[in-house]
mmCIF file of C-alpha atoms in Angstrom:
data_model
loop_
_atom_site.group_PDB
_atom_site.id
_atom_site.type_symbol
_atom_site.label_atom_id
_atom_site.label_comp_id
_atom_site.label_asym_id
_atom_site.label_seq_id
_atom_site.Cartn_x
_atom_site.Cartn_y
_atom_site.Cartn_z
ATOM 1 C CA UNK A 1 0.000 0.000 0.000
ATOM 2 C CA UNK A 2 3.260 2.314 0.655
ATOM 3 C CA UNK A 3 4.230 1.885 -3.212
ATOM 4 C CA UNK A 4 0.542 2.343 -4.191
ATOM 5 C CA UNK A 5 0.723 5.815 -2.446
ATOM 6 C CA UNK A 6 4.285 6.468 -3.434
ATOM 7 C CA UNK A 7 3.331 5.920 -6.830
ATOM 8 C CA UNK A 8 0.520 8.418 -6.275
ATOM 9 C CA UNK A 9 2.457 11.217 -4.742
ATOM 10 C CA UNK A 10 5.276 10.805 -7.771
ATOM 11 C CA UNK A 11 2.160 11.061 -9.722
ATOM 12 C CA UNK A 12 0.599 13.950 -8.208
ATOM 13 C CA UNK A 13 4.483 15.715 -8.320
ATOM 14 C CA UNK A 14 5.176 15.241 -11.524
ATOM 15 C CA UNK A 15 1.529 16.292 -12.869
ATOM 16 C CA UNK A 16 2.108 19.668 -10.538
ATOM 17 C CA UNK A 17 5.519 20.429 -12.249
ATOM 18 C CA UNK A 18 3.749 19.949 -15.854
ATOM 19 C CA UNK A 19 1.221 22.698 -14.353
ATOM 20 C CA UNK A 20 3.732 24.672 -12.875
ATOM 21 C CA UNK A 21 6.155 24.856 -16.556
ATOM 22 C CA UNK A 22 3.292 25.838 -18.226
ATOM 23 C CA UNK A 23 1.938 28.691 -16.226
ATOM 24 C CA UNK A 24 5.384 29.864 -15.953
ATOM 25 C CA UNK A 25 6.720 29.502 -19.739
ATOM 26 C CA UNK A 26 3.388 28.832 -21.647
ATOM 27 C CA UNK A 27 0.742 30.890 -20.869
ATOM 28 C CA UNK A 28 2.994 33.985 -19.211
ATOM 29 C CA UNK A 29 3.544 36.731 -21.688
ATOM 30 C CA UNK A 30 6.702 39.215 -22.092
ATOM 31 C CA UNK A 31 6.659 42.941 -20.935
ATOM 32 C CA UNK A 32 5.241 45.310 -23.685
ATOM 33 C CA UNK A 33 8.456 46.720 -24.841
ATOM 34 C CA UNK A 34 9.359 50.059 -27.170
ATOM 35 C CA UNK A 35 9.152 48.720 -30.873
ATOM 36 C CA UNK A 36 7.420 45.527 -30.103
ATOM 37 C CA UNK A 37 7.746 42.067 -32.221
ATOM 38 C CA UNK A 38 5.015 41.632 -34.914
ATOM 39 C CA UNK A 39 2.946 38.810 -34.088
ATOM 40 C CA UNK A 40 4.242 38.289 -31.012
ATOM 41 C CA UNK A 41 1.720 38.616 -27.727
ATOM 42 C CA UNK A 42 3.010 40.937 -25.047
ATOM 43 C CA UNK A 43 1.788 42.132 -21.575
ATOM 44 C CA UNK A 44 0.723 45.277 -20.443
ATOM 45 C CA UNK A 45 0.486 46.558 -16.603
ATOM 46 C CA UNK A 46 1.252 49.277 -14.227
ATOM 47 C CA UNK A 47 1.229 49.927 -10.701
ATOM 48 C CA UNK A 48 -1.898 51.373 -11.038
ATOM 49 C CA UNK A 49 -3.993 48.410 -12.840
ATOM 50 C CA UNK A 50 -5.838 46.211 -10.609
ATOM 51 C CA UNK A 51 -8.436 43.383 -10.131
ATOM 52 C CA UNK A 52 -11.155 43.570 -8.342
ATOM 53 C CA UNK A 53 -9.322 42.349 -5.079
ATOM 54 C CA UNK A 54 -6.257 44.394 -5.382
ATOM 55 C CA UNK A 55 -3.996 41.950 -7.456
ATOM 56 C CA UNK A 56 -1.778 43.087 -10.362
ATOM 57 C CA UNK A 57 -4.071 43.497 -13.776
ATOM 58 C CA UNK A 58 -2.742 42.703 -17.153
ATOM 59 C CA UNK A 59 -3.992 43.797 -20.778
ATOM 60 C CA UNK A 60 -2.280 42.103 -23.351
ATOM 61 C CA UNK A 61 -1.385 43.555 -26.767
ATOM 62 C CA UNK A 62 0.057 41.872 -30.480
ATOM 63 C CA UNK A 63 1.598 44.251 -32.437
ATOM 64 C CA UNK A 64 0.189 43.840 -36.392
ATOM 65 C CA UNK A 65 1.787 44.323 -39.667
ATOM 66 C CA UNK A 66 -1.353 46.158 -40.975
ATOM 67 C CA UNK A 67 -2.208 49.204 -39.822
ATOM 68 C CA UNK A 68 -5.442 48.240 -38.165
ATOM 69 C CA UNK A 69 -6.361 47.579 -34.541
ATOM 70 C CA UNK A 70 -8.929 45.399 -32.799
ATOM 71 C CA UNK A 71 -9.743 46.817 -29.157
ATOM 72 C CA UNK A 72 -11.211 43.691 -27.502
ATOM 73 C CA UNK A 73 -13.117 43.570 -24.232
ATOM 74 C CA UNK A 74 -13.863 40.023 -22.460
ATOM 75 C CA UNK A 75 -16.652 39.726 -20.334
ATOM 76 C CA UNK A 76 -17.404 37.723 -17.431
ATOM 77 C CA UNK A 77 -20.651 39.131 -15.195
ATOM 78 C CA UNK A 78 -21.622 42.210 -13.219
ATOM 79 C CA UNK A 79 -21.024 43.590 -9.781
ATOM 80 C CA UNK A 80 -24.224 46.175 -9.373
ATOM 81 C CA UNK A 81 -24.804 45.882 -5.415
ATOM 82 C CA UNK A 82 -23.355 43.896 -2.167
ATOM 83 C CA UNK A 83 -24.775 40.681 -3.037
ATOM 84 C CA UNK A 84 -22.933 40.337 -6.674
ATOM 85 C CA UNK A 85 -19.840 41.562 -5.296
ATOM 86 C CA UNK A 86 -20.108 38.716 -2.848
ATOM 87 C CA UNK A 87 -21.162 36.287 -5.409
ATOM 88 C CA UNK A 88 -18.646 33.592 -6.467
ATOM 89 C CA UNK A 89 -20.220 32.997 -9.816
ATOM 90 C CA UNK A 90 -18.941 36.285 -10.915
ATOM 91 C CA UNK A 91 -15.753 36.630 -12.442
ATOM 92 C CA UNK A 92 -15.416 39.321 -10.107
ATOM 93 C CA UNK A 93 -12.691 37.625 -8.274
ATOM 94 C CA UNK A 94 -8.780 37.315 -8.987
ATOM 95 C CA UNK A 95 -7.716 34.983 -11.275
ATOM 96 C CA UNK A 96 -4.601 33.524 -13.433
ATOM 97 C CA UNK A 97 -4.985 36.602 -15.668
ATOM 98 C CA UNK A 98 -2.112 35.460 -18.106
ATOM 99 C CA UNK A 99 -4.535 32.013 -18.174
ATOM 100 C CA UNK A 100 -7.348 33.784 -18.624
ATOM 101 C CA UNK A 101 -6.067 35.496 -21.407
ATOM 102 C CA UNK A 102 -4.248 32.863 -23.049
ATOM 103 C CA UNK A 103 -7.649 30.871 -23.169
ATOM 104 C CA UNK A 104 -9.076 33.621 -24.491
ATOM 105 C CA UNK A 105 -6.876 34.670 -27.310
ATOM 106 C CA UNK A 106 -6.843 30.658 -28.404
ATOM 107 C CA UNK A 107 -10.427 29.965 -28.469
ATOM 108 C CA UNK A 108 -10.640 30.747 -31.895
ATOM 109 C CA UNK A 109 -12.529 33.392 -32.358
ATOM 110 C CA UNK A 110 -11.534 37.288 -33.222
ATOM 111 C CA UNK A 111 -8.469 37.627 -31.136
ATOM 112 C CA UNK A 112 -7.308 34.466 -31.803
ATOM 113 C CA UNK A 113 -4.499 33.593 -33.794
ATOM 114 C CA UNK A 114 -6.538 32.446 -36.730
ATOM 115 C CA UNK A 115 -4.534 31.640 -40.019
ATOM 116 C CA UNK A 116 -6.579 33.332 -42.663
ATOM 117 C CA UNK A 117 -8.783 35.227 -40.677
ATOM 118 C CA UNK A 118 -9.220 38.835 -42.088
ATOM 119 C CA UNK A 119 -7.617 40.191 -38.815
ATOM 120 C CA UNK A 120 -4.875 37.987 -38.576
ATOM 121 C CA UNK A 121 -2.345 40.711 -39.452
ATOM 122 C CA UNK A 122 -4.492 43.475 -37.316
ATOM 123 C CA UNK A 123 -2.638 45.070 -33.934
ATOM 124 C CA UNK A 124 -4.780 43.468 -31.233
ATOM 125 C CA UNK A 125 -5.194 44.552 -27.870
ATOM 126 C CA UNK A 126 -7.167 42.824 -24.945
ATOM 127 C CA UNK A 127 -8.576 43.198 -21.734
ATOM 128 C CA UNK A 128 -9.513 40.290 -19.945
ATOM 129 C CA UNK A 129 -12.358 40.768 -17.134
ATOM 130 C CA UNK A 130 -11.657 40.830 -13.234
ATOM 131 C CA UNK A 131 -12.974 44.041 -11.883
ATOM 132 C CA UNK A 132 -17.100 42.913 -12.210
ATOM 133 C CA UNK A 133 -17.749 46.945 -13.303
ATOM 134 C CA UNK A 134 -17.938 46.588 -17.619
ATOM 135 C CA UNK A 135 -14.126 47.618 -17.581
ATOM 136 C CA UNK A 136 -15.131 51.044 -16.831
ATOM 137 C CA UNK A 137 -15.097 51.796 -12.913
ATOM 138 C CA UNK A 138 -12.501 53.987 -11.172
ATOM 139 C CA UNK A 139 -13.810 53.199 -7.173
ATOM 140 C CA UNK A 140 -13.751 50.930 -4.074
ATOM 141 C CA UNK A 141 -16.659 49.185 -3.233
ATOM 142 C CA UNK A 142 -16.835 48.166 0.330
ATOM 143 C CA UNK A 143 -19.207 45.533 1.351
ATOM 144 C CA UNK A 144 -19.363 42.557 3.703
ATOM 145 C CA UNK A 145 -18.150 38.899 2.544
ATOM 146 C CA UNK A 146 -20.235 35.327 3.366
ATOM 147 C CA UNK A 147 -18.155 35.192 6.009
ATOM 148 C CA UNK A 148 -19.125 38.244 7.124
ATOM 149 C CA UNK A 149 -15.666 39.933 6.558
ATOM 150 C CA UNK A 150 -15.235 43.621 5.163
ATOM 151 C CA UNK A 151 -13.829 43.949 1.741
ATOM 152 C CA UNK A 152 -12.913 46.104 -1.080
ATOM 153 C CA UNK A 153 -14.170 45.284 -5.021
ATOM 154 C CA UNK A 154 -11.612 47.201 -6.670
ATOM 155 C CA UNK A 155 -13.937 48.498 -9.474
ATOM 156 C CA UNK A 156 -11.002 49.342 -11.231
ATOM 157 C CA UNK A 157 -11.660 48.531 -15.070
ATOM 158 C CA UNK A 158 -11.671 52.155 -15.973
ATOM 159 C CA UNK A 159 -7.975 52.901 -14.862
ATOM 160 C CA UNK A 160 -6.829 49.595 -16.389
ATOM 161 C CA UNK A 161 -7.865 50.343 -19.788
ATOM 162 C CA UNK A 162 -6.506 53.731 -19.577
ATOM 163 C CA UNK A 163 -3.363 53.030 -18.073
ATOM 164 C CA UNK A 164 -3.031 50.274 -21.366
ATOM 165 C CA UNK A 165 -3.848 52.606 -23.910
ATOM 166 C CA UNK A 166 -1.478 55.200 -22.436
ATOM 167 C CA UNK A 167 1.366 52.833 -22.859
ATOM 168 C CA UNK A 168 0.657 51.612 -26.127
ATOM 169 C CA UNK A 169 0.074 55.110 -27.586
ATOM 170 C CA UNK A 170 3.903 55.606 -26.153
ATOM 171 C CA UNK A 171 5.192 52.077 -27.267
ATOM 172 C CA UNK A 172 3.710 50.523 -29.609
ATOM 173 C CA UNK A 173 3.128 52.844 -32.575
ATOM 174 C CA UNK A 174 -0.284 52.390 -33.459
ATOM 175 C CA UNK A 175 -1.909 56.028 -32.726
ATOM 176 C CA UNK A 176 -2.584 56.472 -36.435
ATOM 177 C CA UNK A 177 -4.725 53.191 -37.506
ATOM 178 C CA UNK A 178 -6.380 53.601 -40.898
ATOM 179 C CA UNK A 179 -9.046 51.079 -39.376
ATOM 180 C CA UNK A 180 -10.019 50.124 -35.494
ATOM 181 C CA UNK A 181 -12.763 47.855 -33.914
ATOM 182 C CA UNK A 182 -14.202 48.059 -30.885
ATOM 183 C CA UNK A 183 -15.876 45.185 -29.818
ATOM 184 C CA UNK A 184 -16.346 42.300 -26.827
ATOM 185 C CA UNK A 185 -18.651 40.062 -25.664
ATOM 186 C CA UNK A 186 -21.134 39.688 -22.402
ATOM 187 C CA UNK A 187 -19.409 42.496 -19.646
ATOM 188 C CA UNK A 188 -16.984 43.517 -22.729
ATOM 189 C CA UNK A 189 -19.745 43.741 -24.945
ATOM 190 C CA UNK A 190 -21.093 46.286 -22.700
ATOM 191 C CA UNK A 191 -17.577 47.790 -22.089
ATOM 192 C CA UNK A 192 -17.683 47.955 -25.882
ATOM 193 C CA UNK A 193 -20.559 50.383 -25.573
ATOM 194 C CA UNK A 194 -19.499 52.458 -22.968
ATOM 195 C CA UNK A 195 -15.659 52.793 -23.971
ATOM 196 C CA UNK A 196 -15.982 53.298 -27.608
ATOM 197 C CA UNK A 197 -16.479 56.950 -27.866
ATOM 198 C CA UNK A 198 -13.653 57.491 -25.265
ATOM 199 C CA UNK A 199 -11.482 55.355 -27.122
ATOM 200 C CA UNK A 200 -11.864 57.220 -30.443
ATOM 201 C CA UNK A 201 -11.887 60.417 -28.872
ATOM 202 C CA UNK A 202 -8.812 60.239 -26.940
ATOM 203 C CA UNK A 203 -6.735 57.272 -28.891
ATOM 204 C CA UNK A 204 -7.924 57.015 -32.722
ATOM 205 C CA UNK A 205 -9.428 60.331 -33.672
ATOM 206 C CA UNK A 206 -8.248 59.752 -37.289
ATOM 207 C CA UNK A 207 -9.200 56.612 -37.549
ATOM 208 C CA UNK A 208 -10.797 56.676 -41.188
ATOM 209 C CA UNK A 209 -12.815 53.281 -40.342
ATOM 210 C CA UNK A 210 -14.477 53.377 -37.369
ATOM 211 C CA UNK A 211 -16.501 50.055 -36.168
ATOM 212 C CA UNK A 212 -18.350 49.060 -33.087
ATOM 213 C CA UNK A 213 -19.515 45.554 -32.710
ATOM 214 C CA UNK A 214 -21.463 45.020 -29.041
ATOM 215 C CA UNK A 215 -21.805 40.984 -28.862
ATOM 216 C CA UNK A 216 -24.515 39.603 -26.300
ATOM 217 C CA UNK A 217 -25.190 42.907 -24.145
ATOM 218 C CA UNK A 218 -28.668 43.769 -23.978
ATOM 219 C CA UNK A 219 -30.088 43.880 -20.357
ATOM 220 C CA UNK A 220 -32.903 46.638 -19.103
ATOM 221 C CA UNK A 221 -32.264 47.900 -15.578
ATOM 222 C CA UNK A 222 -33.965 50.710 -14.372
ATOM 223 C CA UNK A 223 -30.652 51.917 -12.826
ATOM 224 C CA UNK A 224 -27.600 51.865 -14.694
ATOM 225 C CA UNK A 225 -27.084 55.399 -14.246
ATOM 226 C CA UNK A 226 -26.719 54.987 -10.000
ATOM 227 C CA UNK A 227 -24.711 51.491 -10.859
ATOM 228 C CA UNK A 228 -22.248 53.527 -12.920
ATOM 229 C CA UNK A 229 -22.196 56.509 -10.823
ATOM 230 C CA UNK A 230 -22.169 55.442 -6.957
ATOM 231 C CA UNK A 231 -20.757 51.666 -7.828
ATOM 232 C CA UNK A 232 -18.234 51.550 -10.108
ATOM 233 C CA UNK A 233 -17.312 55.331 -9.996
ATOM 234 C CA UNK A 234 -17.028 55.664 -13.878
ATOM 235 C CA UNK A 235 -16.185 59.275 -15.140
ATOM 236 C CA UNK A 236 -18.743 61.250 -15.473
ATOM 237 C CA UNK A 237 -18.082 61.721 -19.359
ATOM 238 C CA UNK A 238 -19.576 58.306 -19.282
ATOM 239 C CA UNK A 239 -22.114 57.790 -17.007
ATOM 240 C CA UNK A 240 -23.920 60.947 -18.023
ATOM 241 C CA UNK A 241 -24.828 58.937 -21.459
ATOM 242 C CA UNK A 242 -26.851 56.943 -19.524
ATOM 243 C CA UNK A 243 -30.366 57.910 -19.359
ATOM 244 C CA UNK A 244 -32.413 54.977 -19.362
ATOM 245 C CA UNK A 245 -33.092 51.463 -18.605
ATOM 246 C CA UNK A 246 -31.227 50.565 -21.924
ATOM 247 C CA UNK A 247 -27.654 50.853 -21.254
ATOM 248 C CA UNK A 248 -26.602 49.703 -24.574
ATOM 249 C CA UNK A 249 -29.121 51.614 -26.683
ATOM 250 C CA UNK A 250 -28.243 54.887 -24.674
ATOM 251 C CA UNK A 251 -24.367 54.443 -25.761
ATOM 252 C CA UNK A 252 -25.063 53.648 -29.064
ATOM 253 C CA UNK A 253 -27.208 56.105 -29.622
ATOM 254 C CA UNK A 254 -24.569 58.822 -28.053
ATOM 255 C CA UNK A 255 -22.006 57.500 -30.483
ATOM 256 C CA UNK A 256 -24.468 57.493 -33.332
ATOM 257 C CA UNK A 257 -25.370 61.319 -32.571
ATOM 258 C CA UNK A 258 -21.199 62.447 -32.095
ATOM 259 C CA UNK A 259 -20.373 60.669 -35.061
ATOM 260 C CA UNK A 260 -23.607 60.321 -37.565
ATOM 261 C CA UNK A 261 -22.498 58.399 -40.850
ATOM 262 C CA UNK A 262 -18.352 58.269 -39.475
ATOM 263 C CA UNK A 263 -18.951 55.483 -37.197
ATOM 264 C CA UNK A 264 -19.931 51.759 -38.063
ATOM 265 C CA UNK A 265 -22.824 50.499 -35.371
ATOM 266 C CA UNK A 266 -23.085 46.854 -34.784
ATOM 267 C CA UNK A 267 -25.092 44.731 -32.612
ATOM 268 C CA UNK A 268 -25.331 40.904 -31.789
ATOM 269 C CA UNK A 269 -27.475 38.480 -30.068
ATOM 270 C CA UNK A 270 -29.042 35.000 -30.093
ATOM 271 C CA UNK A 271 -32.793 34.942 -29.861
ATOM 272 C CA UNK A 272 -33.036 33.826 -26.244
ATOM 273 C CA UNK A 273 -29.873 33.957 -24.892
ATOM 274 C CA UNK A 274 -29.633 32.043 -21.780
ATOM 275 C CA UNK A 275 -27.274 34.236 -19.554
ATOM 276 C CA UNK A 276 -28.601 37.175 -20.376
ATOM 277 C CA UNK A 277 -32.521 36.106 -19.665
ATOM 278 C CA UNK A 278 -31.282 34.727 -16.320
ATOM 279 C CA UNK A 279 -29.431 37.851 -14.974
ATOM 280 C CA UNK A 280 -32.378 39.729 -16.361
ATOM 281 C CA UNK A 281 -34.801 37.952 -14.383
ATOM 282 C CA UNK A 282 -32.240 38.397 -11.414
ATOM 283 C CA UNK A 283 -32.408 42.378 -12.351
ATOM 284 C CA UNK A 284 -36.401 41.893 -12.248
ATOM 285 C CA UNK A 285 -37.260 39.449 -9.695
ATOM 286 C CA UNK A 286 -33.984 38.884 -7.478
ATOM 287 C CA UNK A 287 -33.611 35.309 -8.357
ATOM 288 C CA UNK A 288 -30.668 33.851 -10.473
ATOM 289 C CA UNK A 289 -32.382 31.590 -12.780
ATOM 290 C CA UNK A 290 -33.619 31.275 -16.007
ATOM 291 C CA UNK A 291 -36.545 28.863 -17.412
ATOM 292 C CA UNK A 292 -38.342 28.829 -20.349
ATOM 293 C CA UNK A 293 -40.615 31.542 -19.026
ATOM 294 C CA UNK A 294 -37.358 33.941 -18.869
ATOM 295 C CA UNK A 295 -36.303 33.192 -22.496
ATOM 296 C CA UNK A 296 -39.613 34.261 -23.609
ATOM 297 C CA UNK A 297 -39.310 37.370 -21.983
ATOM 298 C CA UNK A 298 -35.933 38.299 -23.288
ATOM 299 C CA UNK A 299 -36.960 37.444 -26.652
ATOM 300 C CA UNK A 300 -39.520 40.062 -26.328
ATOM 301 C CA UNK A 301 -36.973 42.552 -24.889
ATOM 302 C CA UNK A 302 -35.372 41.716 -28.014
ATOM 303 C CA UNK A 303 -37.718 41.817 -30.110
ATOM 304 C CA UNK A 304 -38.776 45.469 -28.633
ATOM 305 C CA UNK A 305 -34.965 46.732 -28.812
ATOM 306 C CA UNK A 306 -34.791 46.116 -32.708
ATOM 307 C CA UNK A 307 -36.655 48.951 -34.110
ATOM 308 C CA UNK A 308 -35.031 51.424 -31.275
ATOM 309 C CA UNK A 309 -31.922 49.918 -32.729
ATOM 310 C CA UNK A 310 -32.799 50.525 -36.032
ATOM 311 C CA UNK A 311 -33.472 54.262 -35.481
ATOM 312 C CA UNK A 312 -29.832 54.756 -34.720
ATOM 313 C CA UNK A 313 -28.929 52.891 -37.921
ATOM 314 C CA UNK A 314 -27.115 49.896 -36.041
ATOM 315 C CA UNK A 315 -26.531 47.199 -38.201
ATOM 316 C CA UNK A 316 -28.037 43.654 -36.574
ATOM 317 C CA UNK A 317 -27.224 40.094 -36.943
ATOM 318 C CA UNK A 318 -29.802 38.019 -34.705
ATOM 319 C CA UNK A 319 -29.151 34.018 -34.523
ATOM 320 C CA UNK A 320 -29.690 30.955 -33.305
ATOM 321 C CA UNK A 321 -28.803 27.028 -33.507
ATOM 322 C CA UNK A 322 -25.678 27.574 -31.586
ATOM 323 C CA UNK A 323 -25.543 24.900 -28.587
ATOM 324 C CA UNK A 324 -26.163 26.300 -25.177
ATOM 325 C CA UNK A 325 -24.016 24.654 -22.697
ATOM 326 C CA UNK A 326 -25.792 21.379 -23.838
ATOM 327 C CA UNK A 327 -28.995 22.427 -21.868
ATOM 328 C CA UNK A 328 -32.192 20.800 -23.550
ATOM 329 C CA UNK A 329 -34.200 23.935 -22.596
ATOM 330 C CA UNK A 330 -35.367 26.069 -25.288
ATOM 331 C CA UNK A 331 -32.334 28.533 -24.769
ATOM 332 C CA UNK A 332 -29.737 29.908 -26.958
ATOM 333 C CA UNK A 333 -26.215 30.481 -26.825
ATOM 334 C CA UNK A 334 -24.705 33.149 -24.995
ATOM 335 C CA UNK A 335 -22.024 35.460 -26.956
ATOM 336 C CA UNK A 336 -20.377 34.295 -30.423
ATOM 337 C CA UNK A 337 -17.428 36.523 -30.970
ATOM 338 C CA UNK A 338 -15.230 34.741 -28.837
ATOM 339 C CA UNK A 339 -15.861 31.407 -30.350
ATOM 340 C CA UNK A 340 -14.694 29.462 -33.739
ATOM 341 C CA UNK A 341 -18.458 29.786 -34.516
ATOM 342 C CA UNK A 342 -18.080 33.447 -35.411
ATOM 343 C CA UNK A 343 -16.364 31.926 -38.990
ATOM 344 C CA UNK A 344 -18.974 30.138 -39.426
ATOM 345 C CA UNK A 345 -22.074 30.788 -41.830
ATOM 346 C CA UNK A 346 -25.353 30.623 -40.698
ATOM 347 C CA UNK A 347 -28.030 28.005 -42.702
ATOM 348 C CA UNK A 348 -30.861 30.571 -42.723
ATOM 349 C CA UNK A 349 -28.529 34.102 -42.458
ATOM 350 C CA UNK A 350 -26.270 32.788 -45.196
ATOM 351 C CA UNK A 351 -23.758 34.559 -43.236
ATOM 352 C CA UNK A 352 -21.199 34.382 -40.837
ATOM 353 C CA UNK A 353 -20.890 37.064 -37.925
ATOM 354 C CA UNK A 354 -17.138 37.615 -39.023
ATOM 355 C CA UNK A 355 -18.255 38.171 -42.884
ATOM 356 C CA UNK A 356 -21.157 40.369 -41.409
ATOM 357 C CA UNK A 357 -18.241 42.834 -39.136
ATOM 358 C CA UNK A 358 -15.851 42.529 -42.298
ATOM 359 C CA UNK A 359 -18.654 44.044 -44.842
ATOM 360 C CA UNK A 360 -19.136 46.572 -42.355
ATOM 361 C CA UNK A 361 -15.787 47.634 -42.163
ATOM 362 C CA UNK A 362 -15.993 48.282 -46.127
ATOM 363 C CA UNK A 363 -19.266 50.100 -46.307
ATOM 364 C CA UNK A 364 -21.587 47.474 -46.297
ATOM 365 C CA UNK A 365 -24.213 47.663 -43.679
ATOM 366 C CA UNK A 366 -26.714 44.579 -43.473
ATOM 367 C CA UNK A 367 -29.155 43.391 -41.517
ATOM 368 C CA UNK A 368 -29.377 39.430 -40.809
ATOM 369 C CA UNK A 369 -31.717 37.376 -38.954
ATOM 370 C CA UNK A 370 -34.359 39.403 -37.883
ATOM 371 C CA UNK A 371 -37.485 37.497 -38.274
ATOM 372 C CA UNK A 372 -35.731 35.051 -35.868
ATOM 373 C CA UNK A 373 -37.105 37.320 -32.771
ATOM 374 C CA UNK A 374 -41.116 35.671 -33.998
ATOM 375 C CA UNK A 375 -39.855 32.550 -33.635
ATOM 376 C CA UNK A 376 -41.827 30.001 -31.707
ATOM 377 C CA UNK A 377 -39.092 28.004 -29.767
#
């Protein structure tokens, strides 16, 4: 029985090491440096860049040999009040953030390292998710742990994008794009709405191709404006845009009225999205769940959202028929963009999302999918 465990503990040593070596020399990333490597993933930080419990933040950045960049903002959930900051099934907490990343950039969707994708020679940079505030708080949230412990939620997404940009304006030589997208999925889909007008305001002014693509962000809550404000502390510049229950229709519309016909508007969803209806009925009823009762209703917020949409000429690809974490419900998939489905064409859209973004980029604005939000499911 000695050997047996012996054998186990060799095992369990060797199996650790494995972990260990690639953490350390896989998934870590170099320093962004002055005149950085084409192709070649880097890391970005500062004393200043946080997660939400105080632990050093990374962005990560790949210099391109086009001169185009993808601004990329992954999501993860929401802190709005003391019981989400509390709430483990948040990615609120701190995490690997070089793992994080590196899971991210090789899932195979936008950011990822995709031969023949039509961004593979873009400048990417990306900003994983840890401070639970849409990437665009500046504050401390104090509130009381399950263990009934006082803590600080660094809401501190705000300061780690702009510390990144900062240092890539300075190092990497990208200030001048002739194209940029702004776009993420879930939390950075939201970030996408609320950041994009800072970040071609302050960072790509000149930018002759300007595109914002908001994946799987739609959720109605009657006060963003307090969650931005007395939450996550976002600048004012910001928060002011929000005016409604709508937090993504009230920054796309502010972008649509700054920038009229100069800016590319682009929204995505699935018909029922299963995330999003059960934080929605979390928003509306307090419970964190989602049944087929829930779907229905977000199909109809949906469904409402479209011709709002539609007023501020955002371009919309609605979908479906994308697995949802196996579930047998009658839910659909939550977010696209991050996934190797985003190549793919749709049977009834004849279209993929990626082809959908790219005709954007040149001038082509479509519609796809539509009808999809009378569907009976």
């Amino acid at each position: 029985m000695k050997k047996v465990f012996k054998v186990i503990g060799v095992i369990f040593l060797v199996f650790l090491m494995i972990i260990l070596f690639v953490y350390f020399f896989i998934l870590q990333y170099p320093n962004l440096k002055k005149n950085p490597t084409i192709g070649k993933w880097y890391r970005v930080t500062s004393n200043e860049m946080k997660t939400s419990e105080g632990g050093k933040y990374r962005a990560f950045f790949k210099k391109g040999s086009e001169n185009k960049v993808m601004v990329y903002f992954a999501g993860g959930g929401v802190s709005i009040n003391e019981e989400t900051a509390k709430d483990d099934t948040y990615n609120t907490k701190e995490i690997f953030i070089d793992m994080l990343a590196n899971i991210t950039i090789n899932m195979g969707g936008l950011a990822s390292d995709v031969e023949g994708s039509p961004f593979e020679n873009w400048s990417i940079i990306l900003f994983p998710y840890a401070t639970g505030d849409f990437h665009a708080g500046t504050g401390k949230f104090r509130y009381t742990d399950k263990d009934g412990k006082e803590k600080i939620l660094y809401h501190n997404g705000y300061v780690n994008y702009t510390q990144t940009m900062q240092k890539l304006m300075e190092f990497a030589d990208i200030s001048e794009p002739e194209a940029v997208v702004v776009t993420g999925y879930s939390a950075g889909g939201f970030a996408t709405a609320l950041l994009s007008d800072d970040i071609f305001t302050n960072y790509f002014p000149n930018a002759e191709s300007k595109n914002v693509l908001v994946d799987a962000a739609l959720l109605l809550h009657d006060d963003w404006h307090t969650i931005a404000e007395s939450v996550w502390q976002t600048p004012k510049e910001i928060s002011d845009k929000l005016i409604s229950n709508n937090l993504t229709l009230d920054c796309l519309t502010a972008l649509y009225k700054k920038y009229g016909d100069d800016i590319h508007l682009l929204f995505d969803c699935s018909t029922r999205d299963g995330d999003l209806a059960k934080v929605q009925n979390y928003f509306d009823t307090g419970v964190m769940d989602v049944t087929e009762k829930e779907a229905d209703i977000y199909q109809q917020i949906l469904k409402d959202t479209i011709p709002q949409f539609k007023e501020i000429e955002v371009s919309l690809f609605i979908w479906d028929g994308v697995a949802w974490y196996n579930d047998k419900r009658n839910m659909t998939a939550h977010t696209i963009i991050a996934t190797p489905a985003v190549w793919l064409p749709f049977e009834e859209q004849k279209q993929s999302v990626s082809g959908w973004l790219v005709d954007a980029i040149n001038n082509e604005l479509k519609d796809y999918g539509l009808d999809l939000v009378d569907k009976q499911y």
